[in-house]
PDB file of C-alpha atoms in Angstrom:
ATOM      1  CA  UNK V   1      95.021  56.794  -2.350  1.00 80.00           C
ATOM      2  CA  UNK V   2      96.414  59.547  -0.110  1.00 89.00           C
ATOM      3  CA  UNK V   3     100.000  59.175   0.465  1.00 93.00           C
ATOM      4  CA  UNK V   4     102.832  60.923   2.138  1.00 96.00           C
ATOM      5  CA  UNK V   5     106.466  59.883   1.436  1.00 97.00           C
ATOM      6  CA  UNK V   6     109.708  60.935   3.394  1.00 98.00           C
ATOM      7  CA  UNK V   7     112.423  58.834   1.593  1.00 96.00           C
ATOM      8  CA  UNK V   8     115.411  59.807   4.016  1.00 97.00           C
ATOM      9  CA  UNK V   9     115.186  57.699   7.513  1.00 97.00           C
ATOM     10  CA  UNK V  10     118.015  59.380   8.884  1.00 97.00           C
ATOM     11  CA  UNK V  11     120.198  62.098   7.964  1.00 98.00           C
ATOM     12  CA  UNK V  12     123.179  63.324  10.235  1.00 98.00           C
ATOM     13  CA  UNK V  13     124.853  66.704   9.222  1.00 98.00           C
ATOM     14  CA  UNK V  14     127.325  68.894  11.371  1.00 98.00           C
ATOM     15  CA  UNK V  15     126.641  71.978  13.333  1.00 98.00           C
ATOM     16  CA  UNK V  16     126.176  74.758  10.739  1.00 97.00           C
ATOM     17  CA  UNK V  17     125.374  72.578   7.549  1.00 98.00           C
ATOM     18  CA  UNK V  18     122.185  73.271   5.391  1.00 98.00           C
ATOM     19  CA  UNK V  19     119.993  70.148   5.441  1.00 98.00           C
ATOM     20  CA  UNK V  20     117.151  69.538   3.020  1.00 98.00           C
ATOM     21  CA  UNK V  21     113.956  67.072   4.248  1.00 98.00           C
ATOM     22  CA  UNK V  22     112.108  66.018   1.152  1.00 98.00           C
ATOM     23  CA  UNK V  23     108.601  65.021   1.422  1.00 98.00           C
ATOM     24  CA  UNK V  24     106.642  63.729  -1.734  1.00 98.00           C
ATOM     25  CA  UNK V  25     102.848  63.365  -1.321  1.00 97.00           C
ATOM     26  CA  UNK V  26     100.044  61.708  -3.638  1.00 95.00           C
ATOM     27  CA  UNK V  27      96.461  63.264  -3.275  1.00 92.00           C
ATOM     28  CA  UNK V  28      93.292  63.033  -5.438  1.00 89.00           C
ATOM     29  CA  UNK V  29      91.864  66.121  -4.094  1.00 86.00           C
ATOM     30  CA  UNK V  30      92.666  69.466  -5.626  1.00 84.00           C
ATOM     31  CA  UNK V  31      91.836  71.508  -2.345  1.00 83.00           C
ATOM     32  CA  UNK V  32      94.532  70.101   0.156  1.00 87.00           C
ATOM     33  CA  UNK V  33      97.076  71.455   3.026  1.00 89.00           C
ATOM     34  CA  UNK V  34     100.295  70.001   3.629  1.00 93.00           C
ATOM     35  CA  UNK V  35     102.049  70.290   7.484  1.00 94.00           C
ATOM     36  CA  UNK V  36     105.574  69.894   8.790  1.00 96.00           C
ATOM     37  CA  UNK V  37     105.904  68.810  12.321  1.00 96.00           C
ATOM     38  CA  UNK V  38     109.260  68.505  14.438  1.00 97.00           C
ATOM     39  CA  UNK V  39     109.037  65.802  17.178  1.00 96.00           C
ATOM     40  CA  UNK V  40     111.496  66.217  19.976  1.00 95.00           C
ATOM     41  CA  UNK V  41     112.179  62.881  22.230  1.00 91.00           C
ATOM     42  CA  UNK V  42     109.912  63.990  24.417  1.00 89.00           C
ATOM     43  CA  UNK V  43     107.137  63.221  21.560  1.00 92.00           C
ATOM     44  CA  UNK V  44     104.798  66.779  21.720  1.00 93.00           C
ATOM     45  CA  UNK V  45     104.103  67.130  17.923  1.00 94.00           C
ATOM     46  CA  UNK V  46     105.679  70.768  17.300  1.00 92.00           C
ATOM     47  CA  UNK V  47     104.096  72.730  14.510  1.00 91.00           C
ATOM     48  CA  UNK V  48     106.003  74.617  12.129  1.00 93.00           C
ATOM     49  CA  UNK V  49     103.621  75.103   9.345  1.00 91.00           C
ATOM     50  CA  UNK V  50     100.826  74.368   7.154  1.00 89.00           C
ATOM     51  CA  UNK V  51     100.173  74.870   3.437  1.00 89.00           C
ATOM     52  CA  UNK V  52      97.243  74.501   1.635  1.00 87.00           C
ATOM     53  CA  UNK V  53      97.034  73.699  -2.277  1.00 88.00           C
ATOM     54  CA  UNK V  54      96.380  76.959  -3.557  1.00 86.00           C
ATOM     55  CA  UNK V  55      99.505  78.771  -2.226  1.00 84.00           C
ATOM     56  CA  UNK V  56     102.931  77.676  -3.805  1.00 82.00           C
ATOM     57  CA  UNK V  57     104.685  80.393  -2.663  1.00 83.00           C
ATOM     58  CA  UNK V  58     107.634  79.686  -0.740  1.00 86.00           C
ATOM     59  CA  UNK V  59     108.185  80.491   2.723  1.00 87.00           C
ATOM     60  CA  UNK V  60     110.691  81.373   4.961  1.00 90.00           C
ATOM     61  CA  UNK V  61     110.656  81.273   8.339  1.00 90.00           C
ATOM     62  CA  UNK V  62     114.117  81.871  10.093  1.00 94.00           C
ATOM     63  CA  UNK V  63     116.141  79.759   9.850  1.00 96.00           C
ATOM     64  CA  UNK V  64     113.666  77.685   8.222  1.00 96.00           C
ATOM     65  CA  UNK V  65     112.250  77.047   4.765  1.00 95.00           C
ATOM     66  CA  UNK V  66     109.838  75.495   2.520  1.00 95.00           C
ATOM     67  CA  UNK V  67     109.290  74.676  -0.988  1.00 96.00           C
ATOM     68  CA  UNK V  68     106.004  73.196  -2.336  1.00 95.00           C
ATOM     69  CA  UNK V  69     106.249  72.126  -5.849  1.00 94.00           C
ATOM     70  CA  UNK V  70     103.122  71.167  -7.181  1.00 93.00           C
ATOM     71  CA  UNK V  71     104.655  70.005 -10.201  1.00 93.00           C
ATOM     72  CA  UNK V  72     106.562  67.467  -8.637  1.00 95.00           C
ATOM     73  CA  UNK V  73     104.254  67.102  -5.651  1.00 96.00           C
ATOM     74  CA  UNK V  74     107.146  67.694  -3.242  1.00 97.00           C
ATOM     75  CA  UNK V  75     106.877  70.042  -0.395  1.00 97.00           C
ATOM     76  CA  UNK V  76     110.815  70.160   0.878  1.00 97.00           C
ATOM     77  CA  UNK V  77     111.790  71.604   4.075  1.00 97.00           C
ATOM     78  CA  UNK V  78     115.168  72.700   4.698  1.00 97.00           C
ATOM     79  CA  UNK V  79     117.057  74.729   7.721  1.00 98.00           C
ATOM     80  CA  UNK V  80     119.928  77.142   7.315  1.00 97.00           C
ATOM     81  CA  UNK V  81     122.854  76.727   9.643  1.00 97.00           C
ATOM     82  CA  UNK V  82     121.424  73.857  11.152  1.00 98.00           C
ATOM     83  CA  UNK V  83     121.903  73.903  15.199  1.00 97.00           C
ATOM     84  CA  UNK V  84     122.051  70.725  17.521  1.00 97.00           C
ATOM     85  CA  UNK V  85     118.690  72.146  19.165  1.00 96.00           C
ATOM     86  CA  UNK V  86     117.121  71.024  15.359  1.00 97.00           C
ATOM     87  CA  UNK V  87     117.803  67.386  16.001  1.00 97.00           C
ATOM     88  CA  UNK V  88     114.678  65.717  15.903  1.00 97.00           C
ATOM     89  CA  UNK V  89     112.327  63.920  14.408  1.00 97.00           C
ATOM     90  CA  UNK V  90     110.274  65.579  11.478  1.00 98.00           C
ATOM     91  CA  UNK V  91     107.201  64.394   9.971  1.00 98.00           C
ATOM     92  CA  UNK V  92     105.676  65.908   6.652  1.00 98.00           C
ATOM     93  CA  UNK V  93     101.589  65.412   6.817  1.00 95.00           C
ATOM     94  CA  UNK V  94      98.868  65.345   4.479  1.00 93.00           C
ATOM     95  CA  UNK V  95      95.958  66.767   5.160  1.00 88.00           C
ATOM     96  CA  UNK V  96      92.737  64.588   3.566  1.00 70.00           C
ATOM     97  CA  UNK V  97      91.941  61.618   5.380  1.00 61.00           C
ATOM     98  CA  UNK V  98      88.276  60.647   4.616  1.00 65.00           C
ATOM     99  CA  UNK V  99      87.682  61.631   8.032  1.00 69.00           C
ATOM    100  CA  UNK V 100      89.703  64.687   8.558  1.00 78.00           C
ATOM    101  CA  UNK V 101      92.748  63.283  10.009  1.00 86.00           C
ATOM    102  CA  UNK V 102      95.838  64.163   8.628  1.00 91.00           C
ATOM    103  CA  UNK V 103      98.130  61.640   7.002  1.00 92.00           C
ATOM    104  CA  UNK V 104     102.355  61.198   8.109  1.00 95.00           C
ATOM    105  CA  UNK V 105     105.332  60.506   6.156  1.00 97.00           C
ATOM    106  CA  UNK V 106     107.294  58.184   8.065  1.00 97.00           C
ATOM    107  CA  UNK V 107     109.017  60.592   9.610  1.00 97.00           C
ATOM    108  CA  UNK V 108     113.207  61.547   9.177  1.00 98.00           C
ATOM    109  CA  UNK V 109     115.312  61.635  11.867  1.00 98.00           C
ATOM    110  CA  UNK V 110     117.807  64.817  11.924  1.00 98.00           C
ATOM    111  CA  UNK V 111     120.479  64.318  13.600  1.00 98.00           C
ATOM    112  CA  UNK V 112     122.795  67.366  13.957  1.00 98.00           C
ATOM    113  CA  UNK V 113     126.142  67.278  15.839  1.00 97.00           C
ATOM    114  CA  UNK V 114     128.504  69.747  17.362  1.00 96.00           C
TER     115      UNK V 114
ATOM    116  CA  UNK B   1      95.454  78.786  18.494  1.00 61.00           C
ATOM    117  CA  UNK B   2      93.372  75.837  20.143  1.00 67.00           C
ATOM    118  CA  UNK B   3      94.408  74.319  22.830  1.00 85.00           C
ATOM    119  CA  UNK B   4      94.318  70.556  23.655  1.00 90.00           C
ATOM    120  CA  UNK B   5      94.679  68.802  26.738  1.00 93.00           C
ATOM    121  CA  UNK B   6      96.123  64.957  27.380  1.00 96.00           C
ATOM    122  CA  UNK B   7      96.966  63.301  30.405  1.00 96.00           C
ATOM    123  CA  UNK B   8      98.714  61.471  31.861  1.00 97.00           C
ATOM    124  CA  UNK B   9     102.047  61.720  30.004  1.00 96.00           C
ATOM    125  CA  UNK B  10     103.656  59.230  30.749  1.00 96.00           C
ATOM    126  CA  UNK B  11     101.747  55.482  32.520  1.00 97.00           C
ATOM    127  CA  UNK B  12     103.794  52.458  33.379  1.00 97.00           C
ATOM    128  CA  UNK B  13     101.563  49.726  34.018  1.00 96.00           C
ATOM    129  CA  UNK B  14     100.901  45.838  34.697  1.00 97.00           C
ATOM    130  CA  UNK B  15     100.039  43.434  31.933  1.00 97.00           C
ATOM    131  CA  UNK B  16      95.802  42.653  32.096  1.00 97.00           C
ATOM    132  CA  UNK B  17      95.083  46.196  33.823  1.00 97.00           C
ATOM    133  CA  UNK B  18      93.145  48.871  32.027  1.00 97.00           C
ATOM    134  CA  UNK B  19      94.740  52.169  31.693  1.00 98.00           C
ATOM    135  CA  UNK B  20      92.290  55.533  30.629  1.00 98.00           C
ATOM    136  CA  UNK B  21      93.675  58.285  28.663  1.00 98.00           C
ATOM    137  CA  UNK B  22      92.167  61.680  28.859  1.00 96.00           C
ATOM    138  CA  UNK B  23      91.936  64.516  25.906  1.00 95.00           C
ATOM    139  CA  UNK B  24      90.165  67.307  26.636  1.00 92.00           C
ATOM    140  CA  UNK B  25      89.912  70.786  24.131  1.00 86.00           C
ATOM    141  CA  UNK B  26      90.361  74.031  26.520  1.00 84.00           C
ATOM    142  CA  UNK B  27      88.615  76.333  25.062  1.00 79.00           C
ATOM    143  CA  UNK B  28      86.568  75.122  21.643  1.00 76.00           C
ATOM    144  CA  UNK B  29      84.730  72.416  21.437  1.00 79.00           C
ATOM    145  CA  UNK B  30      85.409  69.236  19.587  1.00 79.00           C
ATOM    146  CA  UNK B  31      82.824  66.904  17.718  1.00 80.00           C
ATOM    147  CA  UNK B  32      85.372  65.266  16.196  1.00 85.00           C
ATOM    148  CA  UNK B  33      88.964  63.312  18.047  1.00 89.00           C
ATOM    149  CA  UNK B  34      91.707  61.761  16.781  1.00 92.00           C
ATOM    150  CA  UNK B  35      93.318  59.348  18.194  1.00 96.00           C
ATOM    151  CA  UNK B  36      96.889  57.886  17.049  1.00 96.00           C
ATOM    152  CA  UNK B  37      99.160  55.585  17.697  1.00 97.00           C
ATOM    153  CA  UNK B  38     103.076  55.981  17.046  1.00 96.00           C
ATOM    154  CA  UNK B  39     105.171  52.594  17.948  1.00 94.00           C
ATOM    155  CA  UNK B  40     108.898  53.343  18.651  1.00 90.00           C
ATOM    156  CA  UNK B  41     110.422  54.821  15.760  1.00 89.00           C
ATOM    157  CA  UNK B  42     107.697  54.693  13.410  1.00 93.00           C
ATOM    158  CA  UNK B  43     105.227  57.250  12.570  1.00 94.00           C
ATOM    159  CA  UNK B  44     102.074  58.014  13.973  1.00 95.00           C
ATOM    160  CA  UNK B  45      98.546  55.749  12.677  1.00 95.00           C
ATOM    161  CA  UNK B  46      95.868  56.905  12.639  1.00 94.00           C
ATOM    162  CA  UNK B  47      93.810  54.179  15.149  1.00 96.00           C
ATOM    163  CA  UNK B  48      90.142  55.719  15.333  1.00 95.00           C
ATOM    164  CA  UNK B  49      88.185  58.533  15.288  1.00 92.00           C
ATOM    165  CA  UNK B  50      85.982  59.716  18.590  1.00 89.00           C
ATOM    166  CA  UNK B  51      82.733  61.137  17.659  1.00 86.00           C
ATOM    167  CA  UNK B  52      81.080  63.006  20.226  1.00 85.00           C
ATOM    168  CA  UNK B  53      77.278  61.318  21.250  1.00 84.00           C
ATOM    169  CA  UNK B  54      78.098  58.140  19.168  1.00 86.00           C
ATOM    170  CA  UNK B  55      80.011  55.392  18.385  1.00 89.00           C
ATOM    171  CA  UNK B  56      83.981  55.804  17.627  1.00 92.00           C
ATOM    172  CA  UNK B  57      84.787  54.652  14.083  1.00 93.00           C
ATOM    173  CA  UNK B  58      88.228  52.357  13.950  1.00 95.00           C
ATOM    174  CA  UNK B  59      90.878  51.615  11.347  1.00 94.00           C
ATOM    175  CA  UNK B  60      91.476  48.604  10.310  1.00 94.00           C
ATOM    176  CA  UNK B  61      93.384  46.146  12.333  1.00 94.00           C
ATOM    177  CA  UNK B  62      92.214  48.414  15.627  1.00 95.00           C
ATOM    178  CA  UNK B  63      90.177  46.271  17.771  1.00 94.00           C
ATOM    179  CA  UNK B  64      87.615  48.322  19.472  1.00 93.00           C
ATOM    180  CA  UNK B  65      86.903  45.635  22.309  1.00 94.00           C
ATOM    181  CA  UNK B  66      90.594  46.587  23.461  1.00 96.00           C
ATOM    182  CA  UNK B  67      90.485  50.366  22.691  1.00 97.00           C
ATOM    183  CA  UNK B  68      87.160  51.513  23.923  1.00 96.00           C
ATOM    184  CA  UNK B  69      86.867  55.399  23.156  1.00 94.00           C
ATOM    185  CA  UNK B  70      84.097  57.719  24.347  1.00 91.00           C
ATOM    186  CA  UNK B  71      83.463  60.591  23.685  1.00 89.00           C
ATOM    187  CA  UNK B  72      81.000  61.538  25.886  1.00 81.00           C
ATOM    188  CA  UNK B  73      80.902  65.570  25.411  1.00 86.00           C
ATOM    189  CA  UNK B  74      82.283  68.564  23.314  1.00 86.00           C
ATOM    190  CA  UNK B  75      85.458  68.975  25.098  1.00 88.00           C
ATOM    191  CA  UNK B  76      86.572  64.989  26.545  1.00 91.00           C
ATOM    192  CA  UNK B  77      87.459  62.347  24.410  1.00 93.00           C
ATOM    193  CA  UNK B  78      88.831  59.462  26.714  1.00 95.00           C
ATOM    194  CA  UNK B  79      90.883  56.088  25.056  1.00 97.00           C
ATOM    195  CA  UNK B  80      91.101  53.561  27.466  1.00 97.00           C
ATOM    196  CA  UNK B  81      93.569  50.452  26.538  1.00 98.00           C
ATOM    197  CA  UNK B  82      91.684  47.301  27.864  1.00 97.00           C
ATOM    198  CA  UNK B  83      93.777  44.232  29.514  1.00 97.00           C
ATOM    199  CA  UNK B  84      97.088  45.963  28.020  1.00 97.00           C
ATOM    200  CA  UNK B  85      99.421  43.394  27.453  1.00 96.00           C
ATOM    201  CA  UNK B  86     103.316  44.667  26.429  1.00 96.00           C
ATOM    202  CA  UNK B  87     102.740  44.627  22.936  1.00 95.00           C
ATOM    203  CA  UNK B  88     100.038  47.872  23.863  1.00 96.00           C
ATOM    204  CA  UNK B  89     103.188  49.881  24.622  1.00 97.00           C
ATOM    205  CA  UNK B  90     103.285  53.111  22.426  1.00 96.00           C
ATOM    206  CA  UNK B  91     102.969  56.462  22.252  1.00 97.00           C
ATOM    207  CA  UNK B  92      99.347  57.411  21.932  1.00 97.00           C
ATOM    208  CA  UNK B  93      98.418  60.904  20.520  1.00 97.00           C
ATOM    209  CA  UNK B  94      95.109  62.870  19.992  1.00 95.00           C
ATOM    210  CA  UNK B  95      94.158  65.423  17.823  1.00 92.00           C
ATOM    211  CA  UNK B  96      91.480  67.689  16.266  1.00 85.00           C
ATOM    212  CA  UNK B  97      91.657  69.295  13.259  1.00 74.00           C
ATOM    213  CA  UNK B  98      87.720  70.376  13.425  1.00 55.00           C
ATOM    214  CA  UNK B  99      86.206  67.695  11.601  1.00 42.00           C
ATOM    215  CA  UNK B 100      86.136  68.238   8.068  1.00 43.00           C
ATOM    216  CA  UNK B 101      87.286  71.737   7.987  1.00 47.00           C
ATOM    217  CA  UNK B 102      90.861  73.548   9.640  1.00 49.00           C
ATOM    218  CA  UNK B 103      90.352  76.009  12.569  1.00 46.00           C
ATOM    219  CA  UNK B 104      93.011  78.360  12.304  1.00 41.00           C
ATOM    220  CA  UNK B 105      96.284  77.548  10.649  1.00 44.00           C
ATOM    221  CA  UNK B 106      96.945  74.189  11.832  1.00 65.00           C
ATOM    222  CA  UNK B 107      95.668  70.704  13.512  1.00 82.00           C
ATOM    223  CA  UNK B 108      96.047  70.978  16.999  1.00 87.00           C
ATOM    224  CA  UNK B 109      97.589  67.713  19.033  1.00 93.00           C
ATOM    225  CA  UNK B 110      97.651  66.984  22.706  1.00 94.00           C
ATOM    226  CA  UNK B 111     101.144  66.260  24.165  1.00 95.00           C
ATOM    227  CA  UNK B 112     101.005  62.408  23.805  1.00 96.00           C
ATOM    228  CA  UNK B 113     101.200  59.808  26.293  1.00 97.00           C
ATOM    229  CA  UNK B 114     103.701  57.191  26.717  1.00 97.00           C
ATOM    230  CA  UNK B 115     101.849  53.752  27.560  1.00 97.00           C
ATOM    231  CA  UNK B 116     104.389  50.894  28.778  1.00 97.00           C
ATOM    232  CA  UNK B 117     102.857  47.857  29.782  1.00 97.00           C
ATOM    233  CA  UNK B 118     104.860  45.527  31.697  1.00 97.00           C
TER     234      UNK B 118
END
């Protein structure tokens, strides 16, 4: 079965902290592509990046970074200096569904305060 | 990247109406929707798949009486949530990710709609 876990439900760090999102997924397939989506509360799904099986280099983005372990299965997201404009919701998805849809984590709310 | 369409954002409406959601893919066009649900503070489900020119396949637990989808050409899927009782309330999302293969770098979702029924 295709699986996506996000252990942490909520985490709340102060303004500038570094704040890792773990993600853990289970897949069958060996051709795959993992995603990491930030919902604000206004709910618009905002992409921030996709990764497919075959690439487990890590990437940086900004502020923002990513480390896919296929060892471990783990593709971690963390931010740098976090900023209260990060706090959000952010979901970790699997793409595979027998249909094409992609699979979410349950999602970890960041909560980052002044 | 693609762009996809959903409206309205946001519909407050009476318990036993009907209310129709649009998605509609700008500028490619889309064989295969996806719709979603996401209840408050959970993630989003995956509730059914909209196959243009034939019947939308469902997940389990999604009754298709209640959520009739069509998908009646390459760039409208509609979802319309039958007799919506309060329970209906949710944040419904849809998506395409081109059927079985990625356009692009990434799935492409419309900007979600807030359903409360009341």
């Amino acid at each position: 079965a295709q699986k996506v876990t996000q252990a942490q439900t909520e985490i709340s760090v102060v303004e500038k902290e570094d704040v890792t999102l773990d993600c853990v997924y289970e897949t069958r397939d060996t051709t795959y592509y993992l995603f990491w989506y930030k919902q604000p509360p206004s709910g618009e799904l905002v992409f921030l990046i996709r990764r497919n099986s075959f690439d487990e280099q890590n990437e940086i983005s900004g502020r923002y970074s990513w480390n896919f372990q296929k060892s471990t299965s783990s593709f971690n997201f963390t931010i740098t200096a976090s900023q209260v404009v990060d706090s959000a919701v952010y979901f970790c998805a699997l793409y595979g569904g027998s249909q094409g849809n992609l699979i979410f984590g349950k999602g970890t709310k960041l909560s980052v305060k002044p | 990247g693609a762009v996809v369409s959903q409206h309205p954002s946001w519909v407050i409406c009476k318990s036993g109406t009907s209310v129709k959601i649009e998605c509609r893919s700008l500028d490619f066009q889309a064989t295969t929707m996806f719709w979603y649900r996401q209840f408050p503070k959970q993630s989003l489900m995956l509730m059914a798949t909209s196959n243009e020119g034939s019947k939308a396949t469902y997940e389990q637990g999604v009754e298709k009486d209640k959520f009739l989808i069509n998908h009646a050409s390459l760039t409208l899927s509609t979802l319309t949530v039958t007799s919506a009782h309060p329970e209906d309330s949710s944040f419904y999302i849809c998506s395409w990710t081109g059927g079985r293969e990625i356009r692009g770098t990434e799935a492409f979702f419309g900007q979600g709609t807030r359903l409360t029924v009341v």
